[in-house]
Coordinates of C-alpha atoms and ligand atoms in Angstrom, one line a residue:
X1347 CA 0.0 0.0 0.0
X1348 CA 3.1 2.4 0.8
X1349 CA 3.1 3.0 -2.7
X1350 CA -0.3 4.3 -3.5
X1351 CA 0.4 7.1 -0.5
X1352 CA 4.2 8.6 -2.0
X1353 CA 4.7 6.4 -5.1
X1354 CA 8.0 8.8 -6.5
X1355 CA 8.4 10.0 -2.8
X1356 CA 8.3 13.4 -3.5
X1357 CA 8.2 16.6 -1.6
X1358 CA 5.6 18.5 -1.2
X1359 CA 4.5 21.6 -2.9
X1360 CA 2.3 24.7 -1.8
X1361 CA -0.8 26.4 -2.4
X1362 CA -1.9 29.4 -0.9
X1363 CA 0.5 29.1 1.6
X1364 CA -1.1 25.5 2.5
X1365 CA 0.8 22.4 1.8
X1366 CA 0.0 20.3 -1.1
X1367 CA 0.1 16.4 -0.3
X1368 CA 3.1 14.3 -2.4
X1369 CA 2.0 11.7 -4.6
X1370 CA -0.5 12.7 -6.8
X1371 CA -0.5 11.0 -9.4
X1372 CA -1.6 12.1 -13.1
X1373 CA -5.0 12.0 -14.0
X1374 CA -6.7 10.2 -10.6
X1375 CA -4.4 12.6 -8.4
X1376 CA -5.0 11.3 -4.6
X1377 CA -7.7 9.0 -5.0
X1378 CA -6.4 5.5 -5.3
X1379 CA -5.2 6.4 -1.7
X1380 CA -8.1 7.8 -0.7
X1381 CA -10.4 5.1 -1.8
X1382 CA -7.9 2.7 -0.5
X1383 CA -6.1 3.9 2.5
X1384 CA -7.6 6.8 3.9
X1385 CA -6.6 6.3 7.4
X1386 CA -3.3 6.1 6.7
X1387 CA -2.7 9.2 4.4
X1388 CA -4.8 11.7 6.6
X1389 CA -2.6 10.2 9.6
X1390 CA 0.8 10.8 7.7
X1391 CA -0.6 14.5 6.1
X1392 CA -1.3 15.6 9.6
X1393 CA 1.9 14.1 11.1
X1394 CA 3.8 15.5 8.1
X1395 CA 2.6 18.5 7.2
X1396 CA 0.3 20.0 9.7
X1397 CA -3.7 20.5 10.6
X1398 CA -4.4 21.6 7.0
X1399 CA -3.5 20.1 3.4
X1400 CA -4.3 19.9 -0.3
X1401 CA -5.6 16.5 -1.2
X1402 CA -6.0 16.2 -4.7
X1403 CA -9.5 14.2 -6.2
X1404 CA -8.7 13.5 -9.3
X1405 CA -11.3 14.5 -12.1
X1406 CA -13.0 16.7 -9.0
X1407 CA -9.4 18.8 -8.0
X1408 CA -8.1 20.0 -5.5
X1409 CA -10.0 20.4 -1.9
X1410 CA -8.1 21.8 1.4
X1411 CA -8.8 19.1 4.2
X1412 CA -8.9 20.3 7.6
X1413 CA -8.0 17.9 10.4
X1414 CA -8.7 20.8 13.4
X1415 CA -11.6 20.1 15.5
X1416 CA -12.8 23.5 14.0
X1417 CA -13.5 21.3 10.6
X1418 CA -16.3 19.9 12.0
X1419 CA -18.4 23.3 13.2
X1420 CA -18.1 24.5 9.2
X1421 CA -20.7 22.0 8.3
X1422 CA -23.0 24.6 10.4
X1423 CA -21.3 27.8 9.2
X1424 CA -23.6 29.8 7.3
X1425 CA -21.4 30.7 5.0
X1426 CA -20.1 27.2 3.6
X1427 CA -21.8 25.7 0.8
X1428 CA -22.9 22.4 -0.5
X1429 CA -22.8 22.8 -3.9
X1430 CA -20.0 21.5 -4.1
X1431 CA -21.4 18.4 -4.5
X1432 CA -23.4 18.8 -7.4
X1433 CA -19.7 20.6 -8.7
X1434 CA -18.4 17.1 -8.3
X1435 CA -20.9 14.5 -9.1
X1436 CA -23.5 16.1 -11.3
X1437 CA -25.0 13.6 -12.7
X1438 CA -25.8 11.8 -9.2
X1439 CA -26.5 14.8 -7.0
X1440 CA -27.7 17.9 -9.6
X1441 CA -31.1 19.2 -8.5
X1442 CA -30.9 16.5 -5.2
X1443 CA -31.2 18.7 -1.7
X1444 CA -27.9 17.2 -0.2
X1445 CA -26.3 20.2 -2.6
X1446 CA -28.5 22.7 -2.4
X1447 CA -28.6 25.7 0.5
X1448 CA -30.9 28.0 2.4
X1449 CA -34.2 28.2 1.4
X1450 CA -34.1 25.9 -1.3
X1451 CA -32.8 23.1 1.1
X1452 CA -35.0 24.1 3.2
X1453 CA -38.2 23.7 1.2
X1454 CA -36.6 20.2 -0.1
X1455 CA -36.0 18.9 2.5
X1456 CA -39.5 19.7 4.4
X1457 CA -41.3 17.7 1.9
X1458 CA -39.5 14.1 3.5
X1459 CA -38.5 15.0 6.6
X1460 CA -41.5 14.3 9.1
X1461 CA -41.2 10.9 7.8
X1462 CA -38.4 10.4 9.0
X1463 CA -38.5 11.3 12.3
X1464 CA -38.9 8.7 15.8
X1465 CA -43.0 10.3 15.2
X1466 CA -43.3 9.5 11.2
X1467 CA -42.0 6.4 11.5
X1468 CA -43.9 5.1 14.2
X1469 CA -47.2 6.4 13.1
X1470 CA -46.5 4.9 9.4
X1471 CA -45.5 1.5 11.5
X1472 CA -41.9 0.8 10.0
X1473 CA -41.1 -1.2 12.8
X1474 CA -43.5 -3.2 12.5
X1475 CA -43.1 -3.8 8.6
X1476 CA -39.5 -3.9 8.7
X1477 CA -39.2 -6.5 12.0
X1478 CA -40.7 -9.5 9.8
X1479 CA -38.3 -9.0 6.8
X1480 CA -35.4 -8.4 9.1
X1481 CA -36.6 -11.7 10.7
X1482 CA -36.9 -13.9 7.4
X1483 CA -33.4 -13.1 6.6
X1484 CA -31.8 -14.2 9.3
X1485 CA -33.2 -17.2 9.5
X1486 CA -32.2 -17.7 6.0
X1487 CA -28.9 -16.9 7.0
X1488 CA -28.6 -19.7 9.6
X1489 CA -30.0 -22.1 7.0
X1490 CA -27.3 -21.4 4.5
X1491 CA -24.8 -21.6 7.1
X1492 CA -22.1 -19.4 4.9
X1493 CA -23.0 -15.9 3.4
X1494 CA -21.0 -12.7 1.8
X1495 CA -22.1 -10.4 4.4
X1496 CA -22.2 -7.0 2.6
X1497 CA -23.9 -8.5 -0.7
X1498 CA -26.4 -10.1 1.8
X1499 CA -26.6 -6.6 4.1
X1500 CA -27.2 -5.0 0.7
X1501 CA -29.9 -7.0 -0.4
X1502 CA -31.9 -6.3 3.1
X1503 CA -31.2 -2.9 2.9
X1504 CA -32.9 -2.2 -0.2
X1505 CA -35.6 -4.4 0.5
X1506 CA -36.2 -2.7 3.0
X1507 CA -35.8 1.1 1.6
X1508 CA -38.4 -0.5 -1.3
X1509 CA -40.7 -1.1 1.3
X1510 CA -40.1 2.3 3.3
X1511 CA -40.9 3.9 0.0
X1512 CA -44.1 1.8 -1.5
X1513 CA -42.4 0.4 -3.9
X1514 CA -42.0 -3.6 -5.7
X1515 CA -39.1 -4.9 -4.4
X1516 CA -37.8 -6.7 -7.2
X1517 CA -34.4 -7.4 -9.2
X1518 CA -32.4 -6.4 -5.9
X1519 CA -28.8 -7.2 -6.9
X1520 CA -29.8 -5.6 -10.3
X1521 CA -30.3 -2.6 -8.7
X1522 CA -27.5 -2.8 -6.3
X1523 CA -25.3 -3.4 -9.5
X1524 CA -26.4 -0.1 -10.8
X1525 CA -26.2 1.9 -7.7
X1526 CA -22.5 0.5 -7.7
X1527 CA -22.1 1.9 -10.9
X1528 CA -24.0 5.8 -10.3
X1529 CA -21.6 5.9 -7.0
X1530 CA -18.5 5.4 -9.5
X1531 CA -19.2 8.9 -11.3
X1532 CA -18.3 10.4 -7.9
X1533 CA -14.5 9.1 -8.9
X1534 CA -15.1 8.4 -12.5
X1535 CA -12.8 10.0 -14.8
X1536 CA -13.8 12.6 -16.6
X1537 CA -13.6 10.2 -20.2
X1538 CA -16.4 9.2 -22.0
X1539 CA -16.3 6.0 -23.9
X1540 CA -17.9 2.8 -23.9
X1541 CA -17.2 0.5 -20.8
X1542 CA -15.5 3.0 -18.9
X1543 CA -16.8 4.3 -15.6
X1544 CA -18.1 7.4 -16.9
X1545 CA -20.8 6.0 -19.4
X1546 CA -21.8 2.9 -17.6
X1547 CA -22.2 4.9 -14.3
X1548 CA -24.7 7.6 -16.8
X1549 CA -26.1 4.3 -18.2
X1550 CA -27.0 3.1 -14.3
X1551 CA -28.2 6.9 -13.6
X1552 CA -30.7 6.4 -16.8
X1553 CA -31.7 2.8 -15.9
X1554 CA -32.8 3.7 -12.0
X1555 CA -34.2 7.1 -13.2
X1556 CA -36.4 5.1 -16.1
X1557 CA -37.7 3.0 -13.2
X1558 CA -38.2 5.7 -10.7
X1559 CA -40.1 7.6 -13.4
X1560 CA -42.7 4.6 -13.7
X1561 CA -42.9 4.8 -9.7
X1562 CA -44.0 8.0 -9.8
X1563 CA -46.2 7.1 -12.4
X1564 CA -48.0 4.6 -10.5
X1565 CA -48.1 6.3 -7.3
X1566 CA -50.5 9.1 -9.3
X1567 CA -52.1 6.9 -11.3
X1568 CA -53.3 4.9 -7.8
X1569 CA -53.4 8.2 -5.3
X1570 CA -54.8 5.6 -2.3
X1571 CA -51.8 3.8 -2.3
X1572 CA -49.4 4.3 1.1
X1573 CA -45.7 4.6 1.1
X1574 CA -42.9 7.9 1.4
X1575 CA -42.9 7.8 -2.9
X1576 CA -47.1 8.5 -2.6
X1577 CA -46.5 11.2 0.1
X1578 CA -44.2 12.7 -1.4
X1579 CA -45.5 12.9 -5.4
X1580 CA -48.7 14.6 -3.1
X1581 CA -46.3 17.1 -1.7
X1582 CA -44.7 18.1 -5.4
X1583 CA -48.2 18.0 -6.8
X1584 CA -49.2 20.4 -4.3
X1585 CA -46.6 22.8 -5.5
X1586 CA -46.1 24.6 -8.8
X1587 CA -42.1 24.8 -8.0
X1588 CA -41.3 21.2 -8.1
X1589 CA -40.2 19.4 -11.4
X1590 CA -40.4 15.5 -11.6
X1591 CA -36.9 16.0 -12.7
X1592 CA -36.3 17.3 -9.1
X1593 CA -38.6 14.2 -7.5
X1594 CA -36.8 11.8 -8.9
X1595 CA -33.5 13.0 -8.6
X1596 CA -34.0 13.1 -4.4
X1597 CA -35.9 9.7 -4.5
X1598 CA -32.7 8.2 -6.1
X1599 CA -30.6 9.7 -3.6
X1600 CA -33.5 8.8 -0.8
X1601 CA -32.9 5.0 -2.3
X1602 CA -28.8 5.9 -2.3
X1603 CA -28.7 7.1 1.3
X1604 CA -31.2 4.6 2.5
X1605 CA -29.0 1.4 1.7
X1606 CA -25.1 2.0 0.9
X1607 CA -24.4 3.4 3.9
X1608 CA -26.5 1.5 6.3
X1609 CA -25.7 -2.1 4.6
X1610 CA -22.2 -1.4 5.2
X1611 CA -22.6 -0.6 8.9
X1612 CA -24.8 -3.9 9.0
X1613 CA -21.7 -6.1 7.8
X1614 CA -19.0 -4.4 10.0
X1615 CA -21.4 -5.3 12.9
X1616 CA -21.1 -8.3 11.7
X1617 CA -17.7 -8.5 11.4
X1618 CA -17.1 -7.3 14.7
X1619 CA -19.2 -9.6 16.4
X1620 CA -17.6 -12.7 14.6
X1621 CA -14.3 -11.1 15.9
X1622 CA -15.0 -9.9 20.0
X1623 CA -17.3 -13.5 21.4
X1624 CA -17.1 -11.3 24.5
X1625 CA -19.7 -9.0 22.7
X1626 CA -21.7 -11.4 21.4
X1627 CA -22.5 -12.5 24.7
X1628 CA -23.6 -9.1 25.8
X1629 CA -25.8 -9.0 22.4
X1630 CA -27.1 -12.2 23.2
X1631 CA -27.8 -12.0 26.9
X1632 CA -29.7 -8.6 26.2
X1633 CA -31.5 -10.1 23.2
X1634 CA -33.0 -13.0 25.3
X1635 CA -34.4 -10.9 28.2
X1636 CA -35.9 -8.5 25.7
X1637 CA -37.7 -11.8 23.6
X1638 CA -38.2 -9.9 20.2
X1639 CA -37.1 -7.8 18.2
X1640 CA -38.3 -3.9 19.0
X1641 CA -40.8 -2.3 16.9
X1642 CA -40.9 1.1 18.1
X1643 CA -38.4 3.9 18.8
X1644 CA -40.2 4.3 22.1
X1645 CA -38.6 0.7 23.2
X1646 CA -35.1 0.6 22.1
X1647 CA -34.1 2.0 25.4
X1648 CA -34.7 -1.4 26.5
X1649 CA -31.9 -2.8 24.2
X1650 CA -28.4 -0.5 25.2
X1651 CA -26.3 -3.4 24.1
X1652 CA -27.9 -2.8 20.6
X1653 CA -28.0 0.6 20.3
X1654 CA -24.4 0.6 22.1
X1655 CA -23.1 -2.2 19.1
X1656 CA -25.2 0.1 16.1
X1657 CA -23.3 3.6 17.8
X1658 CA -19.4 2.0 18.2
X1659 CA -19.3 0.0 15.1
X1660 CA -20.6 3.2 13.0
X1661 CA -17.6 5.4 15.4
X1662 CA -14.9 3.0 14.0
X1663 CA -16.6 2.4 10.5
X1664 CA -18.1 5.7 9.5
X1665 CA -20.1 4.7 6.2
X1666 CA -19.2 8.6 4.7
X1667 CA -15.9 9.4 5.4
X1668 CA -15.5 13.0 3.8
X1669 CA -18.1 16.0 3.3
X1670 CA -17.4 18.5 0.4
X1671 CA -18.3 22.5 1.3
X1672 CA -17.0 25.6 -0.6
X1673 CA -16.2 28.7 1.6
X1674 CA -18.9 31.4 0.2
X1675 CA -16.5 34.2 2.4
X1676 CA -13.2 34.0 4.0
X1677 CA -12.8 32.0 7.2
X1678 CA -11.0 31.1 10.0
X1679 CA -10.4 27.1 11.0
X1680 CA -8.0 27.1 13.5
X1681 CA -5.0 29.1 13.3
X1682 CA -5.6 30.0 9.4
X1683 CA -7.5 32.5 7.4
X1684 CA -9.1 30.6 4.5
X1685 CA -9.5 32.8 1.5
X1686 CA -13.7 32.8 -0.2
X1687 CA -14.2 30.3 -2.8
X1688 CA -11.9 27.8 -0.9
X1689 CA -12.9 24.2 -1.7
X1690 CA -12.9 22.4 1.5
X1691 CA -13.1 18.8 2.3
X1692 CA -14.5 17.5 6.1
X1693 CA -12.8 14.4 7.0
X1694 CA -15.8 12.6 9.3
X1695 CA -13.2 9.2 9.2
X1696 CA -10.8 11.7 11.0
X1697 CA -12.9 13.2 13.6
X1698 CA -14.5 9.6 14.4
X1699 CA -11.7 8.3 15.4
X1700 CA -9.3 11.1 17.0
X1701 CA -8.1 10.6 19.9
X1702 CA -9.2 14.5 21.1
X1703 CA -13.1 13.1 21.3
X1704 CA -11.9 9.4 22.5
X1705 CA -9.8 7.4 24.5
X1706 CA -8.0 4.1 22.9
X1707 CA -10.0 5.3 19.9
X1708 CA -9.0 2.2 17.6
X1709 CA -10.3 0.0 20.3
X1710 CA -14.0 -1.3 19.8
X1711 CA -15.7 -0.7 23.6
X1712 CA -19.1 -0.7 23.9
X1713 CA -18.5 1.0 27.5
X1714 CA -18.3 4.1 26.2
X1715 CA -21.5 4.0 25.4
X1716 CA -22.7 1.7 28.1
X1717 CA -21.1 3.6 30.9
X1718 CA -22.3 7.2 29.9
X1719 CA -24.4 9.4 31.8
X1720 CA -24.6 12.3 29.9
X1721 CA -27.0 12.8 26.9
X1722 CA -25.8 11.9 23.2
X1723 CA -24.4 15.3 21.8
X1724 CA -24.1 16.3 17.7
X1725 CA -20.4 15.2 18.2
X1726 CA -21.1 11.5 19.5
X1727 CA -23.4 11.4 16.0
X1728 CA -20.9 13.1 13.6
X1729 CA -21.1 10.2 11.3
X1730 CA -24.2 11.5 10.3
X1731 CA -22.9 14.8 9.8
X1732 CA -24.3 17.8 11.7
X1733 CA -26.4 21.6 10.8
X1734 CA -29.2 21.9 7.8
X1735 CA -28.2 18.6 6.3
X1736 CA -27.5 16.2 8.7
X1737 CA -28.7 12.8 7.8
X1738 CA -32.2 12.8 7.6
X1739 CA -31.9 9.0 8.2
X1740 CA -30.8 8.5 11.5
X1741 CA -33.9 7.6 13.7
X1742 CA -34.2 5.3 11.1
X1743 CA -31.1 4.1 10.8
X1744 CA -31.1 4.0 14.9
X1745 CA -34.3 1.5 14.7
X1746 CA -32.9 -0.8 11.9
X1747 CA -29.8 -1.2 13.4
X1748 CA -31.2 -2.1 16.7
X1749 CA -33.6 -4.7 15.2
X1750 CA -31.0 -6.1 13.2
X1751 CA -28.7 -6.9 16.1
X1752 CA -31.6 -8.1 18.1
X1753 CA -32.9 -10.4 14.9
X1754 CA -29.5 -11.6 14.2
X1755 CA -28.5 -12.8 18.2
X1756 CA -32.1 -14.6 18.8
X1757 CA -31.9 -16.8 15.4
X1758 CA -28.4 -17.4 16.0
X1759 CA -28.8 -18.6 19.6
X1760 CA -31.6 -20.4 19.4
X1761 CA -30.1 -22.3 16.7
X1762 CA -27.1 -22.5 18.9
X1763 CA -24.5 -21.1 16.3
X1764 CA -22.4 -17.8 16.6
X1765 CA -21.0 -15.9 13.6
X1766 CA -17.5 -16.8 12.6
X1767 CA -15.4 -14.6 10.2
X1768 CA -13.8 -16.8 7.3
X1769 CA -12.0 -14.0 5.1
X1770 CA -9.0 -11.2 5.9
X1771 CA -10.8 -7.8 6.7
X1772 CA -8.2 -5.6 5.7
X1773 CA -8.2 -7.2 1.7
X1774 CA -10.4 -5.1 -0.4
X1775 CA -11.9 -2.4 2.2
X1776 CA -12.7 1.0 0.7
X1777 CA -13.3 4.1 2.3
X1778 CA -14.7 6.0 -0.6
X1779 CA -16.9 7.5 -2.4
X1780 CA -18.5 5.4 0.7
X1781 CA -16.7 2.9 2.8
X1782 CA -17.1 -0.5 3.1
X1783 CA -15.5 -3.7 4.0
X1784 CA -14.8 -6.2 1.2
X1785 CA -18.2 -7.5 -1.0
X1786 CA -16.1 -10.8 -0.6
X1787 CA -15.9 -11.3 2.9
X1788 CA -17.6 -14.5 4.3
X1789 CA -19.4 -14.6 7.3
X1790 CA -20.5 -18.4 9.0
X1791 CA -22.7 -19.5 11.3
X1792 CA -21.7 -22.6 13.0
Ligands
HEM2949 C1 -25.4 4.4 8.6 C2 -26.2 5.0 7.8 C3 -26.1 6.4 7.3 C4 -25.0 7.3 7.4 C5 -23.6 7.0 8.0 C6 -25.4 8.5 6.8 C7 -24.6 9.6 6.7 C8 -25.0 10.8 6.2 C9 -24.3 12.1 6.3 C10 -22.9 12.2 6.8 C11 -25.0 13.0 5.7 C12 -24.7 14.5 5.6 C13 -24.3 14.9 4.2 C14 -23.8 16.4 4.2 O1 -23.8 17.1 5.2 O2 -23.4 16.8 3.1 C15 -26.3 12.4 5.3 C16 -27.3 13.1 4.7 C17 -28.4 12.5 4.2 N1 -28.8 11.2 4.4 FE1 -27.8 9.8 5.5 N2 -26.7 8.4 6.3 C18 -27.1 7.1 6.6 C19 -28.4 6.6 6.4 C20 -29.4 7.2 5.7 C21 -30.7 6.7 5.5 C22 -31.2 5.3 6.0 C23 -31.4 7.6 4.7 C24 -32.8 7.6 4.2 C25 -33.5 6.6 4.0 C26 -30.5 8.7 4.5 C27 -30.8 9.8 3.8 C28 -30.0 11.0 3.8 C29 -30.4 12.2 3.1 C30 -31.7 12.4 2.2 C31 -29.4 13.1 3.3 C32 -29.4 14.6 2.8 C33 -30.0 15.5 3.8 C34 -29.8 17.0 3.5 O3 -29.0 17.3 2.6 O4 -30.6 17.8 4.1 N3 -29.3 8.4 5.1 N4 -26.3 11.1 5.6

């Protein structure tokens, strides 16, 4: 891996007075260490050349990464931008409100957000239709004895995002394919010819838009019919302002949020469980006094092991590492003055796992959840970002996970098998556009 981080071990270079990370190479610049081995080139930047650097994204440039805990407060800074992201990935996030700002977001993001919240999703009973899926798969896990854990965790996840929105839950691994291929345009380079990145990740865009498009249909054609994709065609057709370009560009992203990220925290829960029997036990001892698996937000105090498990695995496996912002005036992060226009990148991976918020913070220790008395703060949940766009996922998230880790430690016991990892973790982990252990890593039961 050394290689991918200084290949020609050069110096470094700088910009605005801000150093410029060695090693980029032509063309994909930083990102084959980025996507690769994050970790270790944020560690060495900081240890080499100081709280902020350049890191280089290929066909997206150049954005100045900030490692001071100051980083983190920008994603609430009124004058930092999203639209960035659109900047860098316009065919996945033009017209989508994760890169829109002010009142724009704001209207956006009003149309979905009551759904999503501990209120929504009880009264539109996602516990209770999730529970039963959630349930079926893990008893087809134990049956099988051997799965792929993030292919399977990907699978459930959309299923269950399908469902969430009202919509036929059919050719899963088709669409996972193709959501695979839209998340490659984020790294894509800029070349467009056939079988490369670029046009098969437009051709995915085209395929899930098509489909999207005849779900849209559908929900007006059959008004009755429940499910967010019905609420929220009544909410656009309410409004004059709305295009269906605009619908179906944030139900893609809805459908994008809703499973990548979560089906990746799923597996390294997994993973971890397979690797520390000690927390199994907990899991399992916890899961057995409870009986079943929780259908409202209102019970999952009952389950701290579980929502202890869902809150440390995501702490040393955030799902999105990096945030893109532009600075709309100049600013101060730590002891620099940033000049407007400034392209910044958030690095979540490195506040997640810094030593300032946590002690031993490569160790996995549910205590530090278990043993805390006060409240959970916007910087225990910075995986989820914080300010206007912080996820509008996690009470969801927060239930799924819980269920899921309550699910998986019944069937298991009861059928007197524990999960056992069969495959080296490190081999084929990425960290981005979103990270995720290995699609090959093997999970049994036995
Ligand atoms: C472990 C799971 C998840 C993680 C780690 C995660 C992470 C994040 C982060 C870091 C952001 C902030 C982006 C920014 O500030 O630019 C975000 C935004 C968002 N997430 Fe999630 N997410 C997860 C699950 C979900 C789920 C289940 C959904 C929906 C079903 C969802 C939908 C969204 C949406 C729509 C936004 C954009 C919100 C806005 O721009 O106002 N996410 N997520």
């Amino acid at each position: 891996m050394d290689m991918l981080l200084n290949p020609l071990n050069r110096r470094h270079r700088l910009r605005h007075d801000i150093p410029v990370v060695p090693g980029a190479f032509p063309l994909v610049g930083h990102l084959p260490a980025i996507v690769c081995d994050l970790p270790r080139l944020l560690r060495r930047a900081e240890r080499e050349l100081g709280s902020h650097f350049w890191l280089d994204f290929g066909p997206a440039g150049q954005l100045m990464t900030c490692v001071h805990p100051d980083a983190f407060a920008l994603l609430r800074h009124k004058d930092v931008s999203s639209a960035l992201m659109e900047e860098m990935a316009p065919e996945l996030l033009a017209g989508t409100l994760v890169a829109q700002d002010g009142g724009a977001h704001r209207q956006a993001r009003d149309v979905i957000k009551a759904a999503f919240l501990p209120k929504g999703l009880t009264q539109s009973g996602i516990g209770d239709l999730f529970a039963p899926v959630i349930r079926a798969r893990m008893r087809a896990w134990r049956d099988r004895g051997v799965v792929p854990i993030l292919r399977e965790t990907a699978d459930l996840m959309l299923k269950l995002i399908f469902r969430l929105m009202g919509i036929p839950a059919q050719d899963l691994p088709g669409w996972h394919r193709k959501y695979q291929q839209l998340l490659q345009l984020i790294v894509a380079p800029r070349i467009d010819l056939p079988g490369l990145p670029l046009r098969r990740g437009r051709a995915a865009r085209d395929w899930i838009d098509a489909q999207l498009r005849q779900f849209v249909r559908d929900a007006r054609a059959h008004a009755a019919r429940t499910g967010l994709i019905n609420d929220m065609v009544s909410a656009v057709d309410r409004r004059d302002d709305v295009s269906d370009d605009v619908l179906i560009a944030n139900i893609r992203l809805l459908l994008l949020g809703g499973h990548e990220t979560t089906a990746s925290t799923m597996a390294w829960t997994v993973i971890e469980l397979a690797r520390h029997p000690e927390l199994w036990d907990a899991l399992v001892e916890e899961a057995e006094r409870v009986g079943a698996v929780p259908t409202r937000h209102a019970d999952l105090a009952q389950c701290p092991v579980a929502e202890a498990l869902f809150r440390e695995t995501l702490r040393l496996h955030p799902a999105t590492t990096l945030l893109p912002r532009c600075a709309l005036q100049e600013l101060q992060i730590g002891q620099r003055r940033i000049p407007a226009g400034t392209r910044l990148c958030i690095p979540l991976l490195h506040f997640s796992t810094s030593a300032l918020l946590h002690e031993a913070p490569d160790q996995f220790r549910l205590a530090r959840w278990l043993q805390r008395t006060e409240p959970i703060r916007p910087v225990d949940t910075l995986q989820f970002g914080t300010g206007p766009h912080v996820c509008i996922g996690y009470h969801l998230v927060w239930l799924e996970m819980v269920q899921f880790n309550v699910a998986l430690a019944l069937t298991m016991h009861r059928a007197g098998v524990r999960p056992r990892l069969l495959s080296d973790v490190e081999k084929g982990r990425r960290y981005y556009p979103t990270a995720h252990p290995s699609m090959t890593i093997r999970i049994g039961f036995s």
